[in-house]
Tab-separated table of C-alpha atoms and ligand atoms in Angstrom:
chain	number	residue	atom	x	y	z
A	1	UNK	CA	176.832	171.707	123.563
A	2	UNK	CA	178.525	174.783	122.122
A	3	UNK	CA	176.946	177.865	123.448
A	4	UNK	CA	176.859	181.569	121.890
A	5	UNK	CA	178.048	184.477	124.430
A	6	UNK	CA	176.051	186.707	121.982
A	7	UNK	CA	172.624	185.068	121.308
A	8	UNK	CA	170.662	186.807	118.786
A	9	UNK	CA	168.262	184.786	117.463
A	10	UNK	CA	164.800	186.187	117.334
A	11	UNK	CA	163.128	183.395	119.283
A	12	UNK	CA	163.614	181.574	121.007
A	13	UNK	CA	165.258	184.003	123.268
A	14	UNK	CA	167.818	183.756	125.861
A	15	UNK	CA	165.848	182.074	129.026
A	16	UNK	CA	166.546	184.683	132.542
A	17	UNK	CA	167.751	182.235	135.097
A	18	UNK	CA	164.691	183.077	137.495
A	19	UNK	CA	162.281	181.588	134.822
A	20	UNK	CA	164.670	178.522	134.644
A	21	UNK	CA	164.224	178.732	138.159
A	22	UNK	CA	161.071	178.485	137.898
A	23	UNK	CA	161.131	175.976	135.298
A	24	UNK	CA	163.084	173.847	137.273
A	25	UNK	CA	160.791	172.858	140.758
A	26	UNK	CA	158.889	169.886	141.686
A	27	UNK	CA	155.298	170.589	142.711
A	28	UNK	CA	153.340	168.797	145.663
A	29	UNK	CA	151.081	166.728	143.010
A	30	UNK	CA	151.717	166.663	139.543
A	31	UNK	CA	147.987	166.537	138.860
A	32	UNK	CA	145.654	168.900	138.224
A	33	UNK	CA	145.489	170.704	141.998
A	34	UNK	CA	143.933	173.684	142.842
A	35	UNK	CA	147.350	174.941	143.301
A	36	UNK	CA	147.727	174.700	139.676
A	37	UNK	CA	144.606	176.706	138.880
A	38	UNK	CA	145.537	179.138	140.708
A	39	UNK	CA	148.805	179.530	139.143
A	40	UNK	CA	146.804	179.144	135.572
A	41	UNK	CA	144.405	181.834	137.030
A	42	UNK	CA	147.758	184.731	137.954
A	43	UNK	CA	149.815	183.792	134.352
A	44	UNK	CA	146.204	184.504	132.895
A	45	UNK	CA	145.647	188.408	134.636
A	46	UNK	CA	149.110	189.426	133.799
A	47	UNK	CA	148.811	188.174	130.388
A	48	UNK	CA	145.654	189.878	129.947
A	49	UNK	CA	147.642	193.043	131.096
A	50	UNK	CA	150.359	192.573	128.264
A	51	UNK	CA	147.416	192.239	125.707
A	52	UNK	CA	145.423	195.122	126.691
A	53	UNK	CA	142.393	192.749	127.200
A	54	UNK	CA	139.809	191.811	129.665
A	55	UNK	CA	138.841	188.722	127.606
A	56	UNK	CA	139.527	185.515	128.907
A	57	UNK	CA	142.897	184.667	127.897
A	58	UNK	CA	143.775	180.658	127.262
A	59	UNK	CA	146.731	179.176	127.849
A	60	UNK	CA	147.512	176.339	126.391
A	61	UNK	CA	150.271	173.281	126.464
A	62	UNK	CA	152.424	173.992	123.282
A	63	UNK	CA	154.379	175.565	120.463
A	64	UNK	CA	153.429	178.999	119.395
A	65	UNK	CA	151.820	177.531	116.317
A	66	UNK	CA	149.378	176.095	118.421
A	67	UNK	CA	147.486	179.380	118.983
A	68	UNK	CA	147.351	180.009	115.336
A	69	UNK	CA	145.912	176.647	114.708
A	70	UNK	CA	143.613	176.288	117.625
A	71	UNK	CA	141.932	180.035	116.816
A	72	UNK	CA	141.340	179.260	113.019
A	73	UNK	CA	140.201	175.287	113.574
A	74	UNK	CA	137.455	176.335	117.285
A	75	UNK	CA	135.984	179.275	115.114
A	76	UNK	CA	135.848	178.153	111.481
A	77	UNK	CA	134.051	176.055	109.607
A	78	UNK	CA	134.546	174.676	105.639
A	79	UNK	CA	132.629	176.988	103.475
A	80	UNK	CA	133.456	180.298	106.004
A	81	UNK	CA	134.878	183.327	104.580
A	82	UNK	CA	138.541	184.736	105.371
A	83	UNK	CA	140.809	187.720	104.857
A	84	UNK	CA	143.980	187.508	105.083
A	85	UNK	CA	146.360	189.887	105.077
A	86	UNK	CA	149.797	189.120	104.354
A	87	UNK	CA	152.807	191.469	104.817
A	88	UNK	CA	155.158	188.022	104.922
A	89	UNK	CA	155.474	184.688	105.167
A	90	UNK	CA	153.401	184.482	108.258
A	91	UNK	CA	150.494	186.167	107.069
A	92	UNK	CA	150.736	184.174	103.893
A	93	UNK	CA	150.811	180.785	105.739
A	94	UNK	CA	147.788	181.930	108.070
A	95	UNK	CA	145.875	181.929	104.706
A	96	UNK	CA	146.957	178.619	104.212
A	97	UNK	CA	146.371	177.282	106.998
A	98	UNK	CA	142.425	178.699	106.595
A	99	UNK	CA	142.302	176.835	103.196
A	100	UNK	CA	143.676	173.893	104.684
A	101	UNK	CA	140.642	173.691	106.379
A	102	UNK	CA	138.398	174.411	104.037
A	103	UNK	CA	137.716	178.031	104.696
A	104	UNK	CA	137.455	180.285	101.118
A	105	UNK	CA	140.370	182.781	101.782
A	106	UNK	CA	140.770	185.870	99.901
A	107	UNK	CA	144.719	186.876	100.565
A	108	UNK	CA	145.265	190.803	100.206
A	109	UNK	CA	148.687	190.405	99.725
A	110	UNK	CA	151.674	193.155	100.196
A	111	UNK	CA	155.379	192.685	99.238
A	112	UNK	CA	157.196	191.381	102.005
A	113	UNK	CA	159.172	194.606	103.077
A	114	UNK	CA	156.501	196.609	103.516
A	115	UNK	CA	153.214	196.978	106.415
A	116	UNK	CA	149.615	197.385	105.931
A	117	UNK	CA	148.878	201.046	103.954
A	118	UNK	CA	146.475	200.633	101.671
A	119	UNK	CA	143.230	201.181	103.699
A	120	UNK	CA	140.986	201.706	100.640
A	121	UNK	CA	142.326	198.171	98.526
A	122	UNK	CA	141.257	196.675	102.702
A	123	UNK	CA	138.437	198.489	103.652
A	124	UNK	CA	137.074	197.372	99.700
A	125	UNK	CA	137.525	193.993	100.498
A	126	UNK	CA	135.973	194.301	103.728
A	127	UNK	CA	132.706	195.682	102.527
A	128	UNK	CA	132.926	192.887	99.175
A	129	UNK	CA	134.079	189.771	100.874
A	130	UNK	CA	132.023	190.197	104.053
A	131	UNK	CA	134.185	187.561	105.776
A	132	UNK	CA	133.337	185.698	108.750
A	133	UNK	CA	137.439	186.323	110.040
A	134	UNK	CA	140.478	188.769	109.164
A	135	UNK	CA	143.464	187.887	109.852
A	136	UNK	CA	146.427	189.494	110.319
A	137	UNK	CA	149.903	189.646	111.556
A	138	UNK	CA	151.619	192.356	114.185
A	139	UNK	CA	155.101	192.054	113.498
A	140	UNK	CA	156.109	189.743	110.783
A	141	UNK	CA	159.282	187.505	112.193
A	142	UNK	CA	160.808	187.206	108.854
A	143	UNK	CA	160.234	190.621	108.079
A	144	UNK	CA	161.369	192.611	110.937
A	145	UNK	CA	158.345	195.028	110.133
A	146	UNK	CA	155.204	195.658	112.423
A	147	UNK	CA	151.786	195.890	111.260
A	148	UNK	CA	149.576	199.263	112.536
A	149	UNK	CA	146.290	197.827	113.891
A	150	UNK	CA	144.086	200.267	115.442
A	151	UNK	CA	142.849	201.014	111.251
A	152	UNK	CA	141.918	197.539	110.986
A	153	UNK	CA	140.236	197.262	114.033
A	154	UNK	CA	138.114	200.107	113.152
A	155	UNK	CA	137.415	198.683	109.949
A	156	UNK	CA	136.444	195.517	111.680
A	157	UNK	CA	133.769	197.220	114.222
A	158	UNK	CA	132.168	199.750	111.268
A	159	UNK	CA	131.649	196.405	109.072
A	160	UNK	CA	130.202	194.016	111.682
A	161	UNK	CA	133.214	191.397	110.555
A	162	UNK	CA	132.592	188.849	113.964
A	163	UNK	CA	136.527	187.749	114.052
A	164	UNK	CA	139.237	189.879	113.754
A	165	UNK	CA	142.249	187.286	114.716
A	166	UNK	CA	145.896	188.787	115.293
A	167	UNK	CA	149.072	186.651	115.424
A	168	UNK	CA	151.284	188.829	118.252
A	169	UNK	CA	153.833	186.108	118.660
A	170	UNK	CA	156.819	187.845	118.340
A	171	UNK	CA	155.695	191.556	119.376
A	172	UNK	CA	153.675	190.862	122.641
A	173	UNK	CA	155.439	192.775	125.637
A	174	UNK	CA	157.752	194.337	122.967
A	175	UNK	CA	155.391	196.509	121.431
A	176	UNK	CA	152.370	198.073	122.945
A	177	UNK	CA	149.196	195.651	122.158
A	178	UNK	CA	145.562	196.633	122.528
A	179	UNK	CA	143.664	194.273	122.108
A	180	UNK	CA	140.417	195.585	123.225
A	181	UNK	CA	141.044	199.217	121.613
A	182	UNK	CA	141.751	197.839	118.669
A	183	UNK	CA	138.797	195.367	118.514
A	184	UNK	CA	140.302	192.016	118.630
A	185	UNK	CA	139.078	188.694	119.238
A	186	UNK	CA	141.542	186.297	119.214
A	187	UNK	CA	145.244	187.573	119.924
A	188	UNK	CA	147.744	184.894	119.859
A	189	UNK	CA	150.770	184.787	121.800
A	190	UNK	CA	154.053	182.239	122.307
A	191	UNK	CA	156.325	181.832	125.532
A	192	UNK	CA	159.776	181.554	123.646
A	193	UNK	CA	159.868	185.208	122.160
A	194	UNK	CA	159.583	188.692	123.632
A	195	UNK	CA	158.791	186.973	127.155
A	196	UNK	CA	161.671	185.042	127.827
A	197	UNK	CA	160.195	181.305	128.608
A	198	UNK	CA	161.283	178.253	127.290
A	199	UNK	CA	159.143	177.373	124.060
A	200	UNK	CA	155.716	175.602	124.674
A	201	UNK	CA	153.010	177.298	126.060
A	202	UNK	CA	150.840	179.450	123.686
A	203	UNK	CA	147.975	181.465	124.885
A	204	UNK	CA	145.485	183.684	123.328
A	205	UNK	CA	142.850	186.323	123.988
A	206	UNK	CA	139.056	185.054	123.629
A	207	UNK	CA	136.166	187.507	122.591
A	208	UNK	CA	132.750	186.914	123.841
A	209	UNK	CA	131.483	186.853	120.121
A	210	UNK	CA	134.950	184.407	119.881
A	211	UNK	CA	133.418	182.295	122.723
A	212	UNK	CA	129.872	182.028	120.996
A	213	UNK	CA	131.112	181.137	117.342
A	214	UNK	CA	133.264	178.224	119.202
A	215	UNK	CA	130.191	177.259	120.952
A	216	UNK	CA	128.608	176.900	117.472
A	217	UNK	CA	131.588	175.471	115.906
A	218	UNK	CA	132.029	172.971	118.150
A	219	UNK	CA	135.185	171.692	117.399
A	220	UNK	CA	136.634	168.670	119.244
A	221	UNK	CA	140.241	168.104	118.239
A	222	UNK	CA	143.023	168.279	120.969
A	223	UNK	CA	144.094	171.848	120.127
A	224	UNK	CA	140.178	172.772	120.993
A	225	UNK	CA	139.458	175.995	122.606
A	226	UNK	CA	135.801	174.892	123.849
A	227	UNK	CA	137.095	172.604	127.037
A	228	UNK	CA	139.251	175.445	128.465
A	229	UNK	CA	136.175	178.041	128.472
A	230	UNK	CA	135.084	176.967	132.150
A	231	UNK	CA	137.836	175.498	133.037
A	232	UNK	CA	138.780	176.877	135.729
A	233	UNK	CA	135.336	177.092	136.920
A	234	UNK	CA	135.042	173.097	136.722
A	235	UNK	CA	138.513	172.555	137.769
A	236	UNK	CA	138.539	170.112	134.414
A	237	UNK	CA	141.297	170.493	131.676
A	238	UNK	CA	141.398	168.683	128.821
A	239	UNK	CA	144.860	167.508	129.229
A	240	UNK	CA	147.569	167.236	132.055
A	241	UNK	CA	148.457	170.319	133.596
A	242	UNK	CA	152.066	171.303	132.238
A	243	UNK	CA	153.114	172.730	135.618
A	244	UNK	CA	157.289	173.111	134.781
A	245	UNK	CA	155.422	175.354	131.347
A	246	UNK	CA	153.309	177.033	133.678
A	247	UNK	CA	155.382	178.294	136.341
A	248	UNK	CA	158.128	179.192	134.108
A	249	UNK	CA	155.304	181.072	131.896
A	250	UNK	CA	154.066	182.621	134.847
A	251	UNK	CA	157.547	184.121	136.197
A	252	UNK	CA	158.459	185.388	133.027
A	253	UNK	CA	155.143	187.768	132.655
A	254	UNK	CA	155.778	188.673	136.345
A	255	UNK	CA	159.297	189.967	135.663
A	256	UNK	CA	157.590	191.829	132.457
A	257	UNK	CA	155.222	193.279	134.419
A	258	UNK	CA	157.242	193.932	137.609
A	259	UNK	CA	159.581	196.150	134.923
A	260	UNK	CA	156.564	198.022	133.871
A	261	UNK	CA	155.368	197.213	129.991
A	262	UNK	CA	155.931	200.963	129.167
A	263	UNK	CA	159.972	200.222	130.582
A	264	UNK	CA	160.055	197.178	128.296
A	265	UNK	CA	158.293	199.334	125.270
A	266	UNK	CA	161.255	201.891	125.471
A	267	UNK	CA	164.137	199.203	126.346
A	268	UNK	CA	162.705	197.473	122.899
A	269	UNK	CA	162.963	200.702	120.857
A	270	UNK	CA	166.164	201.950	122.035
A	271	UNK	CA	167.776	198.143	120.855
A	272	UNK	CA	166.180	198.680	117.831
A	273	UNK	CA	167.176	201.638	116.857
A	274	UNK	CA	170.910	201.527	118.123
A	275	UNK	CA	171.055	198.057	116.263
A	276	UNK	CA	169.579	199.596	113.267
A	277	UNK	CA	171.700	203.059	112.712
A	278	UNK	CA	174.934	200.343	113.682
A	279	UNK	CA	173.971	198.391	110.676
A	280	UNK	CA	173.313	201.243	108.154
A	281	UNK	CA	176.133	203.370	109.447
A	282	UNK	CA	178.791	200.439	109.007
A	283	UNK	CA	176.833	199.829	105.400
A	284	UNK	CA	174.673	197.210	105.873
A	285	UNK	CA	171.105	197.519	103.926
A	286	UNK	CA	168.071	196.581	106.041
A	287	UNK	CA	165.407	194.757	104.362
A	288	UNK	CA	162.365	196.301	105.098
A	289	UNK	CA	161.196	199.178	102.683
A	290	UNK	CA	162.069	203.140	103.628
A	291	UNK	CA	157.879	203.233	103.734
A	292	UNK	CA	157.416	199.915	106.086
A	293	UNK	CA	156.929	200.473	110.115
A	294	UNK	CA	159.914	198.515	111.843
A	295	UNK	CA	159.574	196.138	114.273
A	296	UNK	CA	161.265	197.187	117.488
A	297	UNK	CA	161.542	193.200	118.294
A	298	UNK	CA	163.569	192.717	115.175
A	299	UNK	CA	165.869	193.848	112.292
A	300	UNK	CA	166.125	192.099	109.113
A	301	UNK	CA	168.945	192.629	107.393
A	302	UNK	CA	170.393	192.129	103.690
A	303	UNK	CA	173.337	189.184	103.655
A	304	UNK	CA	175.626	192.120	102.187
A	305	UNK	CA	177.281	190.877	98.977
A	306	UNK	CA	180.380	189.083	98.534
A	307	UNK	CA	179.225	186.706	101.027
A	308	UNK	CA	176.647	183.663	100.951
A	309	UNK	CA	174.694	183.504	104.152
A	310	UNK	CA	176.065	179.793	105.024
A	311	UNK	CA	179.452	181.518	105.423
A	312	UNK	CA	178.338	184.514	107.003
A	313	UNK	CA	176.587	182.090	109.601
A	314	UNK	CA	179.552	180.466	110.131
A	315	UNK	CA	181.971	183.494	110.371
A	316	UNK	CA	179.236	184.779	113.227
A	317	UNK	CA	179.265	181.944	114.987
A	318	UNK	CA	182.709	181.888	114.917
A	319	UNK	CA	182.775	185.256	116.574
A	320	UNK	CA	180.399	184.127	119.236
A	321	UNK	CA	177.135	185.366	117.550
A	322	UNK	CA	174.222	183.459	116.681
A	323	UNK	CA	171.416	185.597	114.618
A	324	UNK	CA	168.261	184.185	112.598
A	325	UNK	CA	168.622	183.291	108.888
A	326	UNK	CA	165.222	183.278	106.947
A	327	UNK	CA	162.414	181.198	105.295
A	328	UNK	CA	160.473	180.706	101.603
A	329	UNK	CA	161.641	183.868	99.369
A	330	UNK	CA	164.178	185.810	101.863
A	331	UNK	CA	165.857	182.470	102.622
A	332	UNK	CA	169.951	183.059	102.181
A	333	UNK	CA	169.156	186.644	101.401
A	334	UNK	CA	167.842	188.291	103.911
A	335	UNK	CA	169.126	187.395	108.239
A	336	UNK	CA	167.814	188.536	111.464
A	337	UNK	CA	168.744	190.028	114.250
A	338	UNK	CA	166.398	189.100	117.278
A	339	UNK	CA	167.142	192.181	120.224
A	340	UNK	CA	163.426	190.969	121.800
A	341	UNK	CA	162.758	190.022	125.823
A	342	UNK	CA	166.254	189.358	127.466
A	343	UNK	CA	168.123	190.010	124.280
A	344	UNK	CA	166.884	193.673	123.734
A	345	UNK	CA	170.003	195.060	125.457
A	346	UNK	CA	172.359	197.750	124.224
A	347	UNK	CA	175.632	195.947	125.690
A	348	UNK	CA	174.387	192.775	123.325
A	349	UNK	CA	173.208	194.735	120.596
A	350	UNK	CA	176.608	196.917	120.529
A	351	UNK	CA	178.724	193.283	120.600
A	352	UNK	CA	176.917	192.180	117.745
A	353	UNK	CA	177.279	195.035	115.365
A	354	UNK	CA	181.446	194.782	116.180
A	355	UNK	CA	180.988	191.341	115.206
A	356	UNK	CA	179.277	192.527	111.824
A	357	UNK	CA	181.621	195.236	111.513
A	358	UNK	CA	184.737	192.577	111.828
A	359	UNK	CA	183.219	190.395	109.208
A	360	UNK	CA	182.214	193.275	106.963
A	361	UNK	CA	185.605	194.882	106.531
A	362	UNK	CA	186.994	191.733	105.561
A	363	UNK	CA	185.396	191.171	102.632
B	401	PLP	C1	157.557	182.449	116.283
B	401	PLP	C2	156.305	182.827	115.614
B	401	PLP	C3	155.193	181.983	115.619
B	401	PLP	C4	155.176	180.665	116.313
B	401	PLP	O1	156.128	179.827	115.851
B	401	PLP	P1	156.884	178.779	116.777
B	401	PLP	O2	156.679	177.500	116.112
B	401	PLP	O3	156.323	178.869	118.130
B	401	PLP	O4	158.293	179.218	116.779
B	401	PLP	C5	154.038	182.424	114.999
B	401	PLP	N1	153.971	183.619	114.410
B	401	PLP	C6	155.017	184.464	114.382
B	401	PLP	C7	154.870	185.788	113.713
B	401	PLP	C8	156.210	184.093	114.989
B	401	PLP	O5	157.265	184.924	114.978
């Protein structure tokens, strides 16, 4: 398997050898044991640290995309009302997803390089649409921008909207998250970005008012949220525990926390912002507007001309660098740089702007 000394891509991340560690130990019974609760039960408090959230937090055996699915299918019916917001492809495809399932979606949609500003356009929607759920995303992957949220949230409570649901993949332990400040009832979260663990586990915040509307709901597909509300309490999961997931889960938010979130906050913004003046100062163009909030997780970049994005993949590779390329519109044009969890590191950051700067000056 070839192997990059400078991995870049913006999840998933670079996997610390203490959560392969972890990743890699037999347990006494591979059944559900109360040793695995327990386990469930600490990954759960620390991740309801990293959230900002009391609510019950569920974690759950799979892909990220799991927790957007499992939130929108438990808590909405055909016929319910949703706002989405979409910044990018992610908040576009959450509307999708809603429609999928029969939900009527009203999309506010923003170009793709910029973040959430136009309160009155929102709140107007808000008051007209009087949807059952809003949905938005933190930072938009493809992007490399970061959505403000403590507006919305506000906007959420003064309306009475029940569900304000919040896709924090690729910003959660990055990025300061609020949950409960900001009023949110479903924050969703993946193992494979900012914290480090191999993909599969998702997890997500649950509201009380969440918990009631998936009482009411009632929905009983395998990606259900109602059989993990008591269980712990019954010691009954709906599945086989995914201990290896688990464990390796579980070490990687107890190196997060042992750093101290405000520690990882600052080591996330300092990447960012060397990577970023590297780039511009060596004449790259980042993608996101002058106006747009960046995301400290990730920069999105312009594949500078003279180049297609096939070839400036391959000439990275080449050098030992492996970044993101991109999806839908900003596919071929616009590439990532992923400096989120292990990879938010000035010594990796530095190595892959020298890398850029060798391939730029040759063109
Ligand atoms: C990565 C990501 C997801 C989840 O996708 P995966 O299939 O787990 O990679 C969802 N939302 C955002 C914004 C992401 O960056």
């Amino acid at each position: 398997m070839i192997t990059y000394p400078i991995p870049m891509v913006p999840g998933p991340v670079k996997v610390p050898q203490a959560v392969l560690e972890a990743y890699l130990t037999n347990f006494g019974s591979a059944d559900l044991e109360p040793d695995f609760v327990e386990l469930y039960q600490k990954t759960e408090a620390n991740l309801q640290a990293i959230f900002g959230s009391k609510n019950q937090v569920v974690i759950q055996t799979g892909e990220g995309m799991l927790a957007l699915w499992t939130a929108l299918k438990s808590c909405l019916v055909p016929g319910d009302r949703v706002l989405a917001i979409a910044t990018g492809l992610f908040g576009a495809g959450i509307g999708d997803m809603a429609r999928s399932i029969g939900a009527v979606v009203r999309t506010i949609d923003f170009p793709y390089n910029q973040t959430v500003h136009d309160w009155l356009s929102i709140e107007q929607a808000i008051a007209e649409f009087q949807p059952k759920m809003i949905t938005v995303v933190h930072c938009e992957t493809p992007s490399g921008t970061l959505n403000p949220l403590q507006k919305l949230g506000e906007l959420k409570a003064a309306y009475h909207i029940p569900l304000l649901y919040v896709d924090a993949v690729s910003s959660l332990g990055g990025v300061p998250f609020l949950a409960d400040e900001w009023h949110v009832d479903l924050a969703l979260g993946g193992s494979q970005k900012v914290l480090s663990a191999p993909a599969g586990m998702s997890f997500l915040t649950v509201s009380e008012q969440a918990w009631e509307i998936v009482e009411e709901v009632n929905y009983p597909g395998y990606e259900a949220l109602k059989p993990f509300r008591h269980a712990v309490r019954d010691m009954y999961f709906p599945y086989t525990p995914y201990w290896h997931g688990m464990a390796a889960l579980y070490t990687a938010t107890e190196a997060l926390i042992k750093e101290g979130l405000n520690n990882s906050f600052q080591r996330h913004t300092a990447a960012a912002s060397l990577c970023c003046s590297r780039l511009v100062s060596l004449g790259f163009s980042l993608y996101p507007d002058p106006s747009a909030i960046l995301s400290p997780t990730i920069t999105a970049v312009h594949v500078p001309q003279g180049i297609t994005w096939a070839e400036l993949d391959r000439r990275m590779r080449d050098s030992g660098l492996v970044a993101g390329g991109n999806y839908g519109p900003l596919a071929n044009k616009v590439f990532r740089l992923g400096h989120m969890g292990t990879q938010a590191d000035l010594e990796l950051v530095n190595q892959a702007c020298d890398v850029l700067s060798t391939i730029l000056s040759a063109l």
